[in-house]
PDB file of C-alpha atoms in Angstrom:
ATOM      1  CA  MET A 275     -78.300 -27.773 105.954  1.00  0.00           C
ATOM      2  CA  TYR A 276     -79.471 -24.608 104.686  1.00  0.00           C
ATOM      3  CA  PHE A 277     -81.677 -22.035 106.638  1.00  0.00           C
ATOM      4  CA  ALA A 278     -83.032 -18.772 104.993  1.00  0.00           C
ATOM      5  CA  VAL A 279     -85.131 -16.063 106.530  1.00  0.00           C
ATOM      6  CA  MET A 280     -87.121 -14.169 104.002  1.00  0.00           C
ATOM      7  CA  LYS A 281     -88.726 -10.766 104.574  1.00  0.00           C
ATOM      8  CA  ILE A 282     -91.951 -10.416 102.797  1.00  0.00           C
ATOM      9  CA  THR A 283     -93.501  -7.046 102.143  1.00  0.00           C
ATOM     10  CA  PHE A 284     -97.049  -6.523 100.504  1.00  0.00           C
ATOM     11  CA  MET A 285     -98.197  -3.660  98.640  1.00  0.00           C
ATOM     12  CA  ILE A 286    -100.759  -1.126  99.686  1.00  0.00           C
ATOM     13  CA  GLU A 287    -104.191  -1.087  97.166  1.00  0.00           C
ATOM     14  CA  ASP A 288    -104.399   2.903  96.110  1.00  0.00           C
ATOM     15  CA  GLU A 289    -108.248   2.047  95.880  1.00  0.00           C
ATOM     16  CA  HIS A 290    -108.515   1.280  99.641  1.00  0.00           C
ATOM     17  CA  PRO A 291    -106.094   4.145 101.264  1.00  0.00           C
ATOM     18  CA  THR A 292    -107.847   4.157 104.586  1.00  0.00           C
ATOM     19  CA  VAL A 293    -107.311   0.405 105.742  1.00  0.00           C
ATOM     20  CA  ASP A 294    -108.633  -0.303 109.161  1.00  0.00           C
ATOM     21  CA  SER A 295    -105.887  -1.689 110.985  1.00  0.00           C
ATOM     22  CA  SER A 296    -107.624  -3.690 113.198  1.00  0.00           C
ATOM     23  CA  LYS A 297    -108.935  -5.725 110.379  1.00  0.00           C
ATOM     24  CA  LEU A 298    -105.640  -5.927 108.674  1.00  0.00           C
ATOM     25  CA  LYS A 299    -103.726  -6.953 111.917  1.00  0.00           C
ATOM     26  CA  HIS A 300    -106.488  -9.800 112.096  1.00  0.00           C
ATOM     27  CA  ASP A 301    -106.032 -10.988 108.593  1.00  0.00           C
ATOM     28  CA  LEU A 302    -102.386 -10.828 108.758  1.00  0.00           C
ATOM     29  CA  GLN A 303    -102.566 -13.163 111.714  1.00  0.00           C
ATOM     30  CA  ALA A 304    -105.063 -15.374 109.679  1.00  0.00           C
ATOM     31  CA  LEU A 305    -102.477 -15.422 106.863  1.00  0.00           C
ATOM     32  CA  VAL A 306     -99.434 -16.119 109.605  1.00  0.00           C
ATOM     33  CA  GLU A 307    -101.224 -19.127 110.952  1.00  0.00           C
ATOM     34  CA  LYS A 308    -102.052 -20.648 107.175  1.00  0.00           C
ATOM     35  CA  LEU A 309     -98.520 -20.333 106.429  1.00  0.00           C
ATOM     36  CA  ARG A 310     -97.053 -22.113 109.913  1.00  0.00           C
ATOM     37  CA  ALA A 311     -99.941 -25.031 109.230  1.00  0.00           C
ATOM     38  CA  ARG A 312     -99.312 -25.706 105.262  1.00  0.00           C
ATOM     39  CA  PHE A 313     -95.284 -25.341 105.373  1.00  0.00           C
ATOM     40  CA  ARG A 314     -94.198 -25.952 109.174  1.00  0.00           C
ATOM     41  CA  ILE A 315     -91.736 -22.730 109.238  1.00  0.00           C
ATOM     42  CA  ALA A 316     -91.539 -20.138 111.587  1.00  0.00           C
ATOM     43  CA  VAL A 317     -93.479 -16.981 110.753  1.00  0.00           C
ATOM     44  CA  LEU A 318     -93.531 -13.531 112.197  1.00  0.00           C
ATOM     45  CA  PRO A 319     -96.139 -10.797 111.337  1.00  0.00           C
ATOM     46  CA  GLY A 320     -94.546  -7.206 111.230  1.00  0.00           C
ATOM     47  CA  GLN A 321     -95.971  -4.641 113.062  1.00  0.00           C
ATOM     48  CA  VAL A 322     -98.870  -2.981 111.624  1.00  0.00           C
ATOM     49  CA  GLY A 323     -98.115   0.527 111.616  1.00  0.00           C
ATOM     50  CA  GLY A 324    -100.169   3.908 110.363  1.00  0.00           C
ATOM     51  CA  PRO A 325    -101.210   4.533 107.142  1.00  0.00           C
ATOM     52  CA  GLY A 326     -99.412   4.000 104.245  1.00  0.00           C
ATOM     53  CA  GLU A 327     -96.877   1.556 106.099  1.00  0.00           C
ATOM     54  CA  PRO A 328     -97.222  -1.847 104.294  1.00  0.00           C
ATOM     55  CA  PRO A 329     -97.872  -5.144 105.974  1.00  0.00           C
ATOM     56  CA  VAL A 330     -94.745  -7.293 106.564  1.00  0.00           C
ATOM     57  CA  VAL A 331     -94.243 -11.042 107.438  1.00  0.00           C
ATOM     58  CA  THR A 332     -90.907 -12.474 108.080  1.00  0.00           C
ATOM     59  CA  VAL A 333     -90.334 -16.114 107.465  1.00  0.00           C
ATOM     60  CA  ALA A 334     -87.563 -18.496 108.945  1.00  0.00           C
ATOM     61  CA  SER A 335     -86.921 -22.374 107.570  1.00  0.00           C
ATOM     62  CA  LEU A 336     -84.471 -25.230 107.564  1.00  0.00           C
ATOM     63  CA  ALA A 337     -83.799 -27.844 104.501  1.00  0.00           C
ATOM     64  CA  HIS A 338     -81.389 -30.584 103.493  1.00  0.00           C
ATOM     65  CA  SER A 339     -80.601 -28.985 100.608  1.00  0.00           C
ATOM     66  CA  GLU A 340     -80.495 -25.421  98.816  1.00  0.00           C
ATOM     67  CA  GLU A 341     -82.688 -26.424  95.897  1.00  0.00           C
ATOM     68  CA  SER A 342     -85.396 -27.611  98.105  1.00  0.00           C
ATOM     69  CA  LEU A 343     -85.110 -24.765 100.402  1.00  0.00           C
ATOM     70  CA  GLY A 344     -85.444 -22.399  97.212  1.00  0.00           C
ATOM     71  CA  ARG A 345     -88.522 -24.398  95.815  1.00  0.00           C
ATOM     72  CA  GLN A 346     -90.233 -23.942  99.198  1.00  0.00           C
ATOM     73  CA  LEU A 347     -89.991 -20.518  99.301  1.00  0.00           C
ATOM     74  CA  ASP A 348     -91.155 -19.999  96.144  1.00  0.00           C
ATOM     75  CA  SER A 349     -94.391 -21.850  97.194  1.00  0.00           C
ATOM     76  CA  ILE A 350     -94.396 -19.623 100.059  1.00  0.00           C
ATOM     77  CA  CYS A 351     -94.320 -16.613  97.891  1.00  0.00           C
ATOM     78  CA  GLU A 352     -96.818 -18.006  95.490  1.00  0.00           C
ATOM     79  CA  PHE A 353     -99.057 -19.101  98.345  1.00  0.00           C
ATOM     80  CA  CYS A 354     -99.133 -15.486  99.623  1.00  0.00           C
ATOM     81  CA  GLU A 355    -100.130 -14.393  96.439  1.00  0.00           C
ATOM     82  CA  SER A 356    -102.878 -16.471  96.001  1.00  0.00           C
ATOM     83  CA  SER A 357    -104.151 -16.083  99.819  1.00  0.00           C
ATOM     84  CA  GLY A 358    -106.056 -13.232  98.677  1.00  0.00           C
ATOM     85  CA  PHE A 359    -104.163 -11.156 101.557  1.00  0.00           C
ATOM     86  CA  GLY A 360    -102.626  -8.843  98.844  1.00  0.00           C
ATOM     87  CA  ARG A 361     -99.707  -8.770  96.427  1.00  0.00           C
ATOM     88  CA  ILE A 362     -96.232  -8.922  97.357  1.00  0.00           C
ATOM     89  CA  ASP A 363     -94.238  -5.815  96.825  1.00  0.00           C
ATOM     90  CA  THR A 364     -90.943  -6.996  97.532  1.00  0.00           C
ATOM     91  CA  GLU A 365     -89.115 -10.027  99.200  1.00  0.00           C
ATOM     92  CA  ARG A 366     -85.759  -9.933 100.776  1.00  0.00           C
ATOM     93  CA  THR A 367     -84.248 -13.435 101.455  1.00  0.00           C
ATOM     94  CA  LEU A 368     -80.816 -14.333 103.618  1.00  0.00           C
ATOM     95  CA  MET A 369     -80.107 -18.232 102.501  1.00  0.00           C
ATOM     96  CA  ASP A 370     -76.681 -19.906 103.845  1.00  0.00           C
ATOM     97  CA  HIS A 371     -75.348 -23.094 104.785  1.00  0.00           C
ATOM     98  CA  VAL A 372     -75.227 -23.611 108.598  1.00  0.00           C
ATOM     99  CA  ASP A 373     -71.535 -25.020 108.014  1.00  0.00           C
ATOM    100  CA  SER A 374     -70.806 -21.362 107.565  1.00  0.00           C
ATOM    101  CA  PHE A 375     -70.881 -20.989 111.336  1.00  0.00           C
ATOM    102  CA  SER A 376     -67.352 -22.604 111.690  1.00  0.00           C
ATOM    103  CA  ASP A 377     -65.468 -23.876 114.601  1.00  0.00           C
ATOM    104  CA  ASP A 378     -62.562 -21.776 113.539  1.00  0.00           C
ATOM    105  CA  ASP A 379     -64.183 -18.881 115.659  1.00  0.00           C
ATOM    106  CA  ASP A 380     -64.057 -20.181 118.877  1.00  0.00           C
ATOM    107  CA  ASP A 381     -62.642 -18.422 121.896  1.00  0.00           C
ATOM    108  CA  GLU A 382     -59.193 -19.318 122.235  1.00  0.00           C
ATOM    109  CA  ASP A 383     -59.399 -20.835 125.535  1.00  0.00           C
ATOM    110  CA  GLY A 384     -61.604 -23.306 124.325  1.00  0.00           C
ATOM    111  CA  ASP A 385     -64.683 -22.234 125.411  1.00  0.00           C
ATOM    112  CA  ASP A 386     -67.532 -23.300 122.916  1.00  0.00           C
ATOM    113  CA  SER A 387     -70.497 -21.287 124.845  1.00  0.00           C
ATOM    114  CA  PHE A 388     -72.671 -19.525 122.582  1.00  0.00           C
ATOM    115  CA  ASP A 389     -71.813 -15.645 121.892  1.00  0.00           C
ATOM    116  CA  ARG A 390     -74.935 -13.352 122.246  1.00  0.00           C
ATOM    117  CA  SER A 391     -73.154  -9.944 121.098  1.00  0.00           C
ATOM    118  CA  HIS A 392     -73.699 -10.874 117.526  1.00  0.00           C
TER     119      HIS A 392
END
């Protein structure tokens, strides 16, 4: 089983330097809901800051193979581009296999509890 976390940053259109932040928040939330419904993934919108700060969404997903996860992430980016929200400026992805969390790192006393300090 593979997991991925992807941060998508959208471009700020030069022809609209003063974008209404409430409309931007609404449009970003609408995109998040569409992504959730279409791809059945976890999606969070980033904070919509002041002028000049680009809108961001963060996506998390699971798949049985690296190839299918990669295809899903590509489809998500294509959907974002075609949604009318805006063009993607950057995308950063962390992808790994769940077995990378090996049992070798367990505490010496055999406690299998989750370590929240990381």
